[in-house]
């Protein structure tokens, strides 16, 4: 089995590949409409850990955030295939600067991300209610350090994933200018690749301005060309992924971190019914091997607490297979996949119960895509990243 030794760097590389896919698609769309936007976002940092609630060097709550975003996006030429399928979708690349007003303990990270959005409801040719997601990597964090940053138990990596979901009112001020304002949710974490991994969560608001180029506002608002539709059909997705993660456990009320990182490799095979242009859903057969599963039950007796040693559990204790229900939002370049499942074949407590999956798929060819996902267990416990590649069979789009 091939074990991915550094999931943080792999996440960074996959983010670069995602950005490359966006750029390559733009280069192929010579008639695409482009736009440049600038956002100011302010938020409330949810106090999910005592460090954020005031148990820090400043002895003050860390409950405010501010970020500045510069974004470039494009819409497909409406005469193109994707432009006819998704006439109002936009996608692009952004960069942002974040501050939590605690640079000594958290830093002021910079994020680089891909993003995509589209109208949910269009109230008039000049006003729409849109969604927009951002996904990328953030750099420049002040991570936990047992000597110099002991109290920061929320950030364990210098590089962390950046995930954001916003809902925005878009108002056409002028033929080429739009004002955007709304609310959003933000999450920073390292995907359980390093401890600590409490993460930072933000609830906030945003306001921004967008300048479009080469677009007639009236045409964009009324969708002059007729939208193409996908005929309902069944397609099949095969995904192979891997990652590493840290492992800990609680015994007699004392949390213990097991030394080292543990490799994960998995496979998903999903049968998905394509209802229309935007939505597919189905059932996935999931299998995963986890080197760290149930290892807490195989501690070598008598080993001192500062030099923990374990036997390797048998294969059956570290392998599980199950079924999950999957739903997927389908857009050009990207798809967002969410699922909930349960292991049916397993042994040991770590593989027992329900698991949840959230993933982004980035198409590098018509049928092949990159897969960046995250898995939770029991609706609350972070489990592992899912970094891999997939292939779609019988795709009639």
Short mmCIF file of N, CA, C and O in Angstrom, two decimals, residues 192-321:
data_model
loop_
_atom_site.label_atom_id
_atom_site.label_comp_id
_atom_site.label_asym_id
_atom_site.label_seq_id
_atom_site.Cartn_x
_atom_site.Cartn_y
_atom_site.Cartn_z
N UNK A 192 -7.18 17.30 10.26
CA UNK A 192 -6.72 16.26 11.18
C UNK A 192 -5.36 15.69 10.79
O UNK A 192 -4.99 14.60 11.20
N UNK A 193 -4.60 16.44 9.97
CA UNK A 193 -3.26 15.98 9.61
C UNK A 193 -2.24 16.31 10.69
O UNK A 193 -1.13 15.79 10.68
N UNK A 194 -2.60 17.19 11.62
CA UNK A 194 -1.72 17.56 12.70
C UNK A 194 -2.54 17.93 13.92
O UNK A 194 -3.68 18.38 13.79
N UNK A 195 -1.98 17.74 15.10
CA UNK A 195 -2.64 18.13 16.34
C UNK A 195 -1.93 19.35 16.90
O UNK A 195 -0.70 19.47 16.75
N UNK A 196 -2.67 20.29 17.54
CA UNK A 196 -4.12 20.30 17.71
C UNK A 196 -4.85 20.67 16.43
O UNK A 196 -4.25 21.22 15.50
N UNK A 197 -6.15 20.40 16.40
CA UNK A 197 -6.94 20.66 15.20
C UNK A 197 -8.34 21.13 15.57
O UNK A 197 -9.33 20.69 14.99
N UNK A 198 -8.46 22.00 16.57
CA UNK A 198 -9.78 22.52 16.93
C UNK A 198 -10.34 23.39 15.81
O UNK A 198 -11.54 23.43 15.57
N UNK A 199 -9.46 24.11 15.11
CA UNK A 199 -9.90 24.92 13.98
C UNK A 199 -10.50 26.26 14.41
O UNK A 199 -10.76 26.51 15.59
N UNK A 200 -10.71 27.12 13.42
CA UNK A 200 -11.29 28.44 13.64
C UNK A 200 -12.55 28.56 12.77
O UNK A 200 -12.50 28.28 11.57
N UNK A 201 -13.67 28.95 13.39
CA UNK A 201 -14.95 29.09 12.70
C UNK A 201 -15.45 30.52 12.83
O UNK A 201 -15.39 31.10 13.93
N UNK A 202 -15.96 31.06 11.73
CA UNK A 202 -16.38 32.46 11.69
C UNK A 202 -17.78 32.56 11.09
O UNK A 202 -18.08 31.93 10.08
N UNK A 203 -18.63 33.38 11.72
CA UNK A 203 -19.92 33.77 11.17
C UNK A 203 -19.83 35.26 10.87
O UNK A 203 -19.49 36.05 11.77
N UNK A 204 -20.11 35.66 9.65
CA UNK A 204 -19.88 37.06 9.33
C UNK A 204 -20.73 37.62 8.23
O UNK A 204 -21.65 36.98 7.71
N UNK A 205 -20.40 38.85 7.84
CA UNK A 205 -21.05 39.54 6.75
C UNK A 205 -20.02 40.05 5.76
O UNK A 205 -18.83 40.12 6.08
N UNK A 206 -20.48 40.40 4.58
CA UNK A 206 -19.58 40.87 3.54
C UNK A 206 -20.24 41.96 2.71
O UNK A 206 -21.47 42.01 2.57
N UNK A 207 -19.41 42.81 2.15
CA UNK A 207 -19.87 43.79 1.18
C UNK A 207 -18.77 43.95 0.15
O UNK A 207 -17.57 43.91 0.49
N UNK A 208 -19.15 44.07 -1.11
CA UNK A 208 -18.14 44.14 -2.15
C UNK A 208 -18.65 44.81 -3.40
O UNK A 208 -19.86 45.06 -3.56
N UNK A 209 -17.74 45.08 -4.29
CA UNK A 209 -18.05 45.69 -5.58
C UNK A 209 -17.44 44.83 -6.68
O UNK A 209 -16.35 44.27 -6.51
N UNK A 210 -18.16 44.69 -7.79
CA UNK A 210 -17.71 43.84 -8.90
C UNK A 210 -17.74 44.65 -10.19
O UNK A 210 -18.75 45.31 -10.50
N UNK A 211 -16.67 44.60 -10.93
CA UNK A 211 -16.57 45.27 -12.24
C UNK A 211 -16.49 44.19 -13.30
O UNK A 211 -15.62 43.31 -13.27
N UNK A 212 -17.43 44.22 -14.26
CA UNK A 212 -17.45 43.23 -15.33
C UNK A 212 -16.89 43.83 -16.61
O UNK A 212 -16.91 45.04 -16.82
N UNK A 213 -16.38 42.93 -17.48
CA UNK A 213 -15.76 43.36 -18.72
C UNK A 213 -16.37 42.56 -19.88
O UNK A 213 -16.52 41.35 -19.79
N UNK A 214 -16.75 43.26 -20.94
CA UNK A 214 -17.26 42.60 -22.13
C UNK A 214 -18.64 42.02 -21.95
O UNK A 214 -19.01 41.07 -22.61
N UNK A 215 -19.44 42.61 -21.04
CA UNK A 215 -20.77 42.05 -20.78
C UNK A 215 -21.84 43.11 -20.97
O UNK A 215 -21.69 44.25 -20.54
N UNK A 216 -22.92 42.75 -21.62
CA UNK A 216 -24.10 43.60 -21.70
C UNK A 216 -25.04 43.20 -20.58
O UNK A 216 -25.53 42.08 -20.54
N UNK A 217 -25.29 44.10 -19.62
CA UNK A 217 -26.06 43.76 -18.43
C UNK A 217 -27.46 43.26 -18.77
O UNK A 217 -27.99 42.35 -18.14
N UNK A 218 -28.07 43.84 -19.78
CA UNK A 218 -29.43 43.43 -20.13
C UNK A 218 -29.46 42.00 -20.63
O UNK A 218 -30.32 41.21 -20.28
N UNK A 219 -28.46 41.65 -21.46
CA UNK A 219 -28.38 40.28 -21.97
C UNK A 219 -28.15 39.30 -20.82
O UNK A 219 -28.78 38.25 -20.73
N UNK A 220 -27.22 39.64 -19.89
CA UNK A 220 -26.93 38.76 -18.77
C UNK A 220 -28.15 38.57 -17.88
O UNK A 220 -28.40 37.52 -17.35
N UNK A 221 -28.95 39.61 -17.71
CA UNK A 221 -30.08 39.52 -16.80
C UNK A 221 -31.24 38.72 -17.35
O UNK A 221 -32.06 38.21 -16.62
N UNK A 222 -31.36 38.62 -18.68
CA UNK A 222 -32.52 37.95 -19.25
C UNK A 222 -32.19 36.63 -19.92
O UNK A 222 -33.08 35.94 -20.41
N UNK A 223 -30.88 36.25 -19.94
CA UNK A 223 -30.45 34.98 -20.54
C UNK A 223 -30.97 34.86 -21.97
O UNK A 223 -31.89 34.09 -22.27
N UNK A 224 -30.40 35.70 -22.87
CA UNK A 224 -30.92 35.81 -24.24
C UNK A 224 -30.95 34.47 -24.96
O UNK A 224 -31.85 34.18 -25.71
N UNK A 225 -29.95 33.63 -24.77
CA UNK A 225 -29.93 32.35 -25.46
C UNK A 225 -30.63 31.29 -24.62
O UNK A 225 -30.59 31.33 -23.40
N UNK A 226 -31.26 30.37 -25.31
CA UNK A 226 -32.01 29.33 -24.61
C UNK A 226 -31.06 28.37 -23.91
O UNK A 226 -30.06 27.93 -24.48
N UNK A 227 -31.36 28.04 -22.67
CA UNK A 227 -30.49 27.17 -21.89
C UNK A 227 -30.67 25.71 -22.31
O UNK A 227 -31.79 25.23 -22.49
N UNK A 228 -29.56 25.01 -22.47
CA UNK A 228 -29.60 23.59 -22.79
C UNK A 228 -29.93 22.80 -21.54
O UNK A 228 -29.65 23.23 -20.42
N UNK A 229 -30.50 21.62 -21.71
CA UNK A 229 -30.86 20.76 -20.58
C UNK A 229 -30.26 19.38 -20.74
O UNK A 229 -30.09 18.87 -21.85
N UNK A 230 -29.94 18.78 -19.62
CA UNK A 230 -29.40 17.42 -19.58
C UNK A 230 -30.54 16.42 -19.49
O UNK A 230 -31.47 16.60 -18.69
N UNK A 231 -30.48 15.39 -20.30
CA UNK A 231 -31.47 14.33 -20.20
C UNK A 231 -31.17 13.46 -18.98
O UNK A 231 -30.00 13.13 -18.72
N UNK A 232 -32.16 13.10 -18.19
CA UNK A 232 -31.91 12.25 -17.01
C UNK A 232 -31.23 10.94 -17.41
O UNK A 232 -31.60 10.31 -18.42
N UNK A 233 -30.23 10.56 -16.64
CA UNK A 233 -29.49 9.32 -16.91
C UNK A 233 -28.70 8.92 -15.67
O UNK A 233 -28.58 9.70 -14.71
N UNK A 234 -28.15 7.72 -15.68
CA UNK A 234 -27.34 7.22 -14.58
C UNK A 234 -25.87 7.25 -14.99
O UNK A 234 -25.51 6.79 -16.08
N UNK A 235 -25.02 7.79 -14.13
CA UNK A 235 -23.58 7.77 -14.34
C UNK A 235 -22.92 7.12 -13.12
O UNK A 235 -23.55 6.95 -12.06
N UNK A 236 -21.63 6.78 -13.25
CA UNK A 236 -20.93 6.05 -12.20
C UNK A 236 -19.58 6.72 -11.92
O UNK A 236 -18.83 7.02 -12.85
N UNK A 237 -19.32 6.98 -10.64
CA UNK A 237 -18.06 7.61 -10.24
C UNK A 237 -17.19 6.64 -9.46
O UNK A 237 -17.65 6.03 -8.48
N UNK A 238 -15.94 6.50 -9.88
CA UNK A 238 -14.95 5.70 -9.16
C UNK A 238 -13.87 6.65 -8.63
O UNK A 238 -13.26 7.39 -9.40
N UNK A 239 -13.66 6.64 -7.31
CA UNK A 239 -12.69 7.53 -6.66
C UNK A 239 -11.72 6.70 -5.84
O UNK A 239 -12.14 5.81 -5.07
N UNK A 240 -10.43 6.98 -5.99
CA UNK A 240 -9.38 6.38 -5.16
C UNK A 240 -8.68 7.53 -4.44
O UNK A 240 -8.31 8.53 -5.08
N UNK A 241 -8.51 7.42 -3.13
CA UNK A 241 -7.95 8.53 -2.36
C UNK A 241 -7.00 8.03 -1.28
O UNK A 241 -6.96 6.84 -0.95
N UNK A 242 -6.25 8.95 -0.73
CA UNK A 242 -5.34 8.64 0.37
C UNK A 242 -5.09 9.89 1.20
O UNK A 242 -5.44 11.00 0.79
N UNK A 243 -4.47 9.74 2.35
CA UNK A 243 -4.12 10.86 3.23
C UNK A 243 -3.37 10.30 4.43
O UNK A 243 -3.16 9.09 4.54
N UNK A 244 -2.96 11.19 5.31
CA UNK A 244 -2.47 10.80 6.63
C UNK A 244 -3.26 11.56 7.68
O UNK A 244 -3.85 12.61 7.39
N UNK A 245 -3.27 11.05 8.89
CA UNK A 245 -3.89 11.78 9.98
C UNK A 245 -3.25 11.39 11.30
O UNK A 245 -2.54 10.39 11.42
N UNK A 246 -3.49 12.24 12.29
CA UNK A 246 -3.05 11.97 13.65
C UNK A 246 -4.13 11.18 14.38
O UNK A 246 -5.30 11.17 13.99
N UNK A 247 -3.74 10.53 15.46
CA UNK A 247 -4.68 9.71 16.21
C UNK A 247 -4.50 9.94 17.71
O UNK A 247 -3.38 9.94 18.20
N UNK A 248 -5.60 10.12 18.39
CA UNK A 248 -5.57 10.28 19.83
C UNK A 248 -6.73 9.53 20.46
O UNK A 248 -7.63 9.04 19.77
N UNK A 249 -6.70 9.43 21.79
CA UNK A 249 -7.79 8.77 22.50
C UNK A 249 -7.84 9.31 23.92
O UNK A 249 -6.91 9.98 24.40
N UNK A 250 -8.96 9.03 24.58
CA UNK A 250 -9.16 9.47 25.97
C UNK A 250 -9.30 8.25 26.85
O UNK A 250 -10.14 7.38 26.59
N UNK A 251 -8.45 8.17 27.87
CA UNK A 251 -8.51 7.05 28.81
C UNK A 251 -8.51 7.60 30.23
O UNK A 251 -7.63 8.40 30.58
N UNK A 252 -9.50 7.20 31.01
CA UNK A 252 -9.64 7.67 32.39
C UNK A 252 -9.68 9.19 32.46
O UNK A 252 -9.11 9.81 33.36
N UNK A 253 -10.34 9.80 31.45
CA UNK A 253 -10.49 11.25 31.43
C UNK A 253 -9.27 12.01 30.95
O UNK A 253 -9.28 13.25 30.93
N UNK A 254 -8.20 11.32 30.54
CA UNK A 254 -6.97 11.97 30.10
C UNK A 254 -6.79 11.78 28.59
O UNK A 254 -6.67 10.65 28.11
N UNK A 255 -6.77 12.90 27.83
CA UNK A 255 -6.53 12.78 26.38
C UNK A 255 -5.08 12.44 26.10
O UNK A 255 -4.16 12.99 26.72
N UNK A 256 -4.84 11.52 25.17
CA UNK A 256 -3.50 11.08 24.83
C UNK A 256 -3.32 11.08 23.32
O UNK A 256 -4.17 10.57 22.58
N UNK A 257 -2.22 11.68 22.85
CA UNK A 257 -1.90 11.68 21.43
C UNK A 257 -0.94 10.56 21.13
O UNK A 257 0.13 10.45 21.74
N UNK A 258 -1.30 9.70 20.18
CA UNK A 258 -0.44 8.60 19.78
C UNK A 258 0.66 9.14 18.87
O UNK A 258 0.38 9.88 17.93
N UNK A 259 1.92 8.82 19.11
CA UNK A 259 3.02 9.36 18.30
C UNK A 259 2.91 8.96 16.83
O UNK A 259 2.43 7.87 16.50
N UNK A 260 3.36 9.85 15.96
CA UNK A 260 3.41 9.55 14.54
C UNK A 260 2.13 9.86 13.80
O UNK A 260 1.13 10.30 14.37
N UNK A 261 2.15 9.64 12.49
CA UNK A 261 0.99 9.82 11.62
C UNK A 261 0.63 8.47 11.01
O UNK A 261 1.48 7.59 10.85
N UNK A 262 -0.65 8.34 10.64
CA UNK A 262 -1.15 7.06 10.15
C UNK A 262 -1.75 7.23 8.75
O UNK A 262 -2.49 8.18 8.49
N UNK A 263 -1.37 6.32 7.87
CA UNK A 263 -1.82 6.39 6.49
C UNK A 263 -3.23 5.87 6.31
O UNK A 263 -3.71 5.00 7.05
N UNK A 264 -3.89 6.41 5.30
CA UNK A 264 -5.26 6.02 4.94
C UNK A 264 -5.32 5.86 3.43
O UNK A 264 -4.74 6.65 2.68
N UNK A 265 -5.98 4.83 2.98
CA UNK A 265 -6.28 4.68 1.55
C UNK A 265 -7.72 4.19 1.44
O UNK A 265 -8.20 3.40 2.26
N UNK A 266 -8.44 4.72 0.46
CA UNK A 266 -9.85 4.37 0.35
C UNK A 266 -10.34 4.35 -1.08
O UNK A 266 -9.66 4.83 -2.01
N UNK A 267 -11.54 3.82 -1.27
CA UNK A 267 -12.17 3.71 -2.58
C UNK A 267 -13.66 3.93 -2.44
O UNK A 267 -14.29 3.41 -1.51
N UNK A 268 -14.23 4.73 -3.34
CA UNK A 268 -15.68 4.93 -3.44
C UNK A 268 -16.13 4.58 -4.85
O UNK A 268 -15.48 4.96 -5.83
N UNK A 269 -17.25 3.87 -4.94
CA UNK A 269 -17.87 3.63 -6.25
C UNK A 269 -19.34 4.00 -6.12
O UNK A 269 -20.10 3.35 -5.39
N UNK A 270 -19.74 5.09 -6.80
CA UNK A 270 -21.08 5.64 -6.64
C UNK A 270 -21.89 5.52 -7.92
O UNK A 270 -21.38 5.82 -9.02
N UNK A 271 -23.12 5.09 -7.78
CA UNK A 271 -24.08 5.10 -8.87
C UNK A 271 -24.99 6.31 -8.67
O UNK A 271 -25.70 6.41 -7.66
N UNK A 272 -24.95 7.26 -9.63
CA UNK A 272 -25.62 8.55 -9.45
C UNK A 272 -26.65 8.79 -10.56
O UNK A 272 -26.33 8.66 -11.75
N UNK A 273 -27.85 9.18 -10.16
CA UNK A 273 -28.89 9.53 -11.13
C UNK A 273 -28.84 11.03 -11.38
O UNK A 273 -28.94 11.83 -10.45
N UNK A 274 -28.65 11.41 -12.64
CA UNK A 274 -28.58 12.81 -13.03
C UNK A 274 -29.99 13.32 -13.31
O UNK A 274 -30.58 13.00 -14.35
N UNK A 275 -30.52 14.13 -12.40
CA UNK A 275 -31.89 14.62 -12.53
C UNK A 275 -32.00 15.76 -13.54
O UNK A 275 -32.96 15.83 -14.30
N UNK A 276 -31.02 16.67 -13.52
CA UNK A 276 -31.04 17.83 -14.42
C UNK A 276 -29.63 18.39 -14.53
O UNK A 276 -28.66 17.73 -14.14
N UNK A 277 -29.51 19.62 -15.01
CA UNK A 277 -28.19 20.23 -15.18
C UNK A 277 -27.43 20.36 -13.87
O UNK A 277 -26.20 20.29 -13.85
N UNK A 278 -28.16 20.55 -12.77
CA UNK A 278 -27.54 21.00 -11.53
C UNK A 278 -27.45 19.93 -10.43
O UNK A 278 -26.73 20.13 -9.45
N UNK A 279 -28.16 18.83 -10.56
CA UNK A 279 -28.28 17.93 -9.41
C UNK A 279 -28.22 16.47 -9.83
O UNK A 279 -28.86 16.06 -10.79
N UNK A 280 -27.39 15.72 -9.06
CA UNK A 280 -27.39 14.27 -9.19
C UNK A 280 -27.34 13.68 -7.78
O UNK A 280 -26.82 14.30 -6.84
N UNK A 281 -27.86 12.47 -7.62
CA UNK A 281 -27.88 11.82 -6.31
C UNK A 281 -27.87 10.31 -6.51
O UNK A 281 -28.27 9.81 -7.57
N UNK A 282 -27.40 9.59 -5.48
CA UNK A 282 -27.35 8.14 -5.59
C UNK A 282 -26.76 7.49 -4.36
O UNK A 282 -26.78 8.05 -3.26
N UNK A 283 -26.22 6.28 -4.57
CA UNK A 283 -25.68 5.46 -3.50
C UNK A 283 -24.23 5.12 -3.82
O UNK A 283 -23.89 4.82 -4.98
N UNK A 284 -23.37 5.17 -2.79
CA UNK A 284 -21.96 4.86 -2.97
C UNK A 284 -21.54 3.69 -2.11
O UNK A 284 -21.94 3.59 -0.93
N UNK A 285 -20.75 2.79 -2.69
CA UNK A 285 -20.10 1.72 -1.93
C UNK A 285 -18.72 2.25 -1.53
O UNK A 285 -17.92 2.64 -2.39
N UNK A 286 -18.43 2.27 -0.23
CA UNK A 286 -17.22 2.89 0.30
C UNK A 286 -16.37 1.87 1.05
O UNK A 286 -16.90 1.08 1.84
N UNK A 287 -15.07 1.89 0.80
CA UNK A 287 -14.13 1.03 1.53
C UNK A 287 -12.93 1.86 1.94
O UNK A 287 -12.47 2.72 1.19
N UNK A 288 -12.43 1.61 3.16
CA UNK A 288 -11.29 2.39 3.65
C UNK A 288 -10.41 1.56 4.58
O UNK A 288 -10.93 0.83 5.43
N UNK A 289 -9.10 1.71 4.39
CA UNK A 289 -8.12 1.09 5.29
C UNK A 289 -7.42 2.22 6.04
O UNK A 289 -6.89 3.15 5.42
N UNK A 290 -7.39 2.12 7.37
CA UNK A 290 -6.83 3.17 8.23
C UNK A 290 -5.82 2.54 9.19
O UNK A 290 -6.19 1.75 10.05
N UNK A 291 -4.54 2.91 9.04
CA UNK A 291 -3.49 2.37 9.90
C UNK A 291 -3.69 2.70 11.37
O UNK A 291 -3.19 1.98 12.24
N UNK A 292 -4.42 3.79 11.66
CA UNK A 292 -4.59 4.20 13.05
C UNK A 292 -5.84 3.67 13.71
O UNK A 292 -6.03 3.85 14.93
N UNK A 293 -6.71 3.01 12.97
CA UNK A 293 -7.98 2.54 13.53
C UNK A 293 -7.75 1.49 14.61
O UNK A 293 -6.99 0.54 14.43
N UNK A 294 -8.38 1.69 15.75
CA UNK A 294 -8.38 0.75 16.88
C UNK A 294 -7.00 0.48 17.46
O UNK A 294 -6.82 -0.46 18.23
N UNK A 295 -6.01 1.31 17.11
CA UNK A 295 -4.66 1.06 17.62
C UNK A 295 -4.56 1.27 19.12
O UNK A 295 -3.71 0.70 19.79
N UNK A 296 -5.48 2.07 19.68
CA UNK A 296 -5.46 2.31 21.12
C UNK A 296 -5.65 1.03 21.93
O UNK A 296 -5.25 0.95 23.09
N UNK A 297 -6.28 0.03 21.32
CA UNK A 297 -6.53 -1.24 22.02
C UNK A 297 -5.32 -2.17 21.98
O UNK A 297 -5.39 -3.28 22.52
N UNK A 298 -4.23 -1.73 21.35
CA UNK A 298 -3.06 -2.61 21.17
C UNK A 298 -1.79 -1.98 21.75
O UNK A 298 -0.71 -2.18 21.24
N UNK A 299 -1.98 -1.22 22.84
CA UNK A 299 -0.82 -0.63 23.50
C UNK A 299 0.00 -1.71 24.17
O UNK A 299 -0.53 -2.66 24.77
N UNK A 300 1.33 -1.59 24.05
CA UNK A 300 2.23 -2.54 24.70
C UNK A 300 2.20 -2.28 26.20
O UNK A 300 2.49 -1.18 26.66
N UNK A 301 1.81 -3.26 26.96
CA UNK A 301 1.63 -3.12 28.40
C UNK A 301 2.90 -2.68 29.10
O UNK A 301 4.00 -3.14 28.79
N UNK A 302 2.74 -1.74 30.05
CA UNK A 302 3.86 -1.31 30.86
C UNK A 302 4.72 -0.24 30.24
O UNK A 302 5.68 0.22 30.86
N UNK A 303 4.41 0.20 29.00
CA UNK A 303 5.23 1.24 28.40
C UNK A 303 4.96 2.57 29.09
O UNK A 303 3.82 2.88 29.42
N UNK A 304 5.98 3.36 29.37
CA UNK A 304 5.77 4.62 30.06
C UNK A 304 4.95 5.58 29.23
O UNK A 304 4.93 5.51 28.00
N UNK A 305 4.25 6.54 29.89
CA UNK A 305 3.34 7.44 29.21
C UNK A 305 4.05 8.34 28.21
O UNK A 305 3.46 8.80 27.25
N UNK A 306 5.35 8.63 28.44
CA UNK A 306 6.07 9.50 27.52
C UNK A 306 6.76 8.74 26.40
O UNK A 306 7.47 9.32 25.59
N UNK A 307 6.56 7.43 26.33
CA UNK A 307 7.16 6.62 25.26
C UNK A 307 6.17 5.53 24.88
O UNK A 307 6.43 4.34 25.01
N UNK A 308 5.00 5.97 24.38
CA UNK A 308 3.94 5.03 24.05
C UNK A 308 4.34 4.15 22.88
O UNK A 308 4.90 4.62 21.88
N UNK A 309 4.05 2.85 23.00
CA UNK A 309 4.32 1.91 21.93
C UNK A 309 3.10 1.01 21.76
O UNK A 309 2.40 0.69 22.72
N UNK A 310 2.88 0.60 20.50
CA UNK A 310 1.69 -0.17 20.18
C UNK A 310 2.05 -1.29 19.21
O UNK A 310 2.95 -1.15 18.37
N UNK A 311 1.30 -2.40 19.31
CA UNK A 311 1.34 -3.42 18.29
C UNK A 311 0.51 -2.96 17.10
O UNK A 311 -0.40 -2.14 17.24
N UNK A 312 0.81 -3.47 15.93
CA UNK A 312 -0.02 -3.19 14.76
C UNK A 312 -1.28 -4.06 14.82
O UNK A 312 -1.19 -5.29 14.87
N UNK A 313 -2.47 -3.47 14.81
CA UNK A 313 -3.69 -4.26 14.84
C UNK A 313 -3.83 -5.12 13.59
O UNK A 313 -3.25 -4.81 12.53
N UNK A 314 -4.59 -6.20 13.66
CA UNK A 314 -4.82 -7.02 12.47
C UNK A 314 -5.60 -6.24 11.42
O UNK A 314 -6.29 -5.27 11.72
N UNK A 315 -5.51 -6.69 10.17
CA UNK A 315 -6.14 -6.00 9.05
C UNK A 315 -7.64 -5.79 9.27
O UNK A 315 -8.18 -4.73 8.95
N UNK A 316 -8.30 -6.80 9.82
CA UNK A 316 -9.75 -6.71 9.99
C UNK A 316 -10.16 -5.60 10.94
O UNK A 316 -11.29 -5.11 10.89
N UNK A 317 -9.24 -5.16 11.83
CA UNK A 317 -9.53 -4.08 12.76
C UNK A 317 -9.32 -2.70 12.13
O UNK A 317 -9.70 -1.68 12.72
N UNK A 318 -8.70 -2.67 10.95
CA UNK A 318 -8.37 -1.39 10.34
C UNK A 318 -9.02 -1.20 8.97
O UNK A 318 -8.76 -0.20 8.30
N UNK A 319 -9.87 -2.12 8.58
CA UNK A 319 -10.57 -2.05 7.31
C UNK A 319 -12.07 -2.00 7.56
O UNK A 319 -12.59 -2.72 8.42
N UNK A 320 -12.74 -1.17 6.79
CA UNK A 320 -14.20 -1.08 6.89
C UNK A 320 -14.81 -0.84 5.53
O UNK A 320 -14.17 -0.24 4.64
N UNK A 321 -16.03 -1.30 5.35
CA UNK A 321 -16.77 -1.07 4.11
C UNK A 321 -18.21 -0.75 4.46
O UNK A 321 -18.77 -1.31 5.41
#
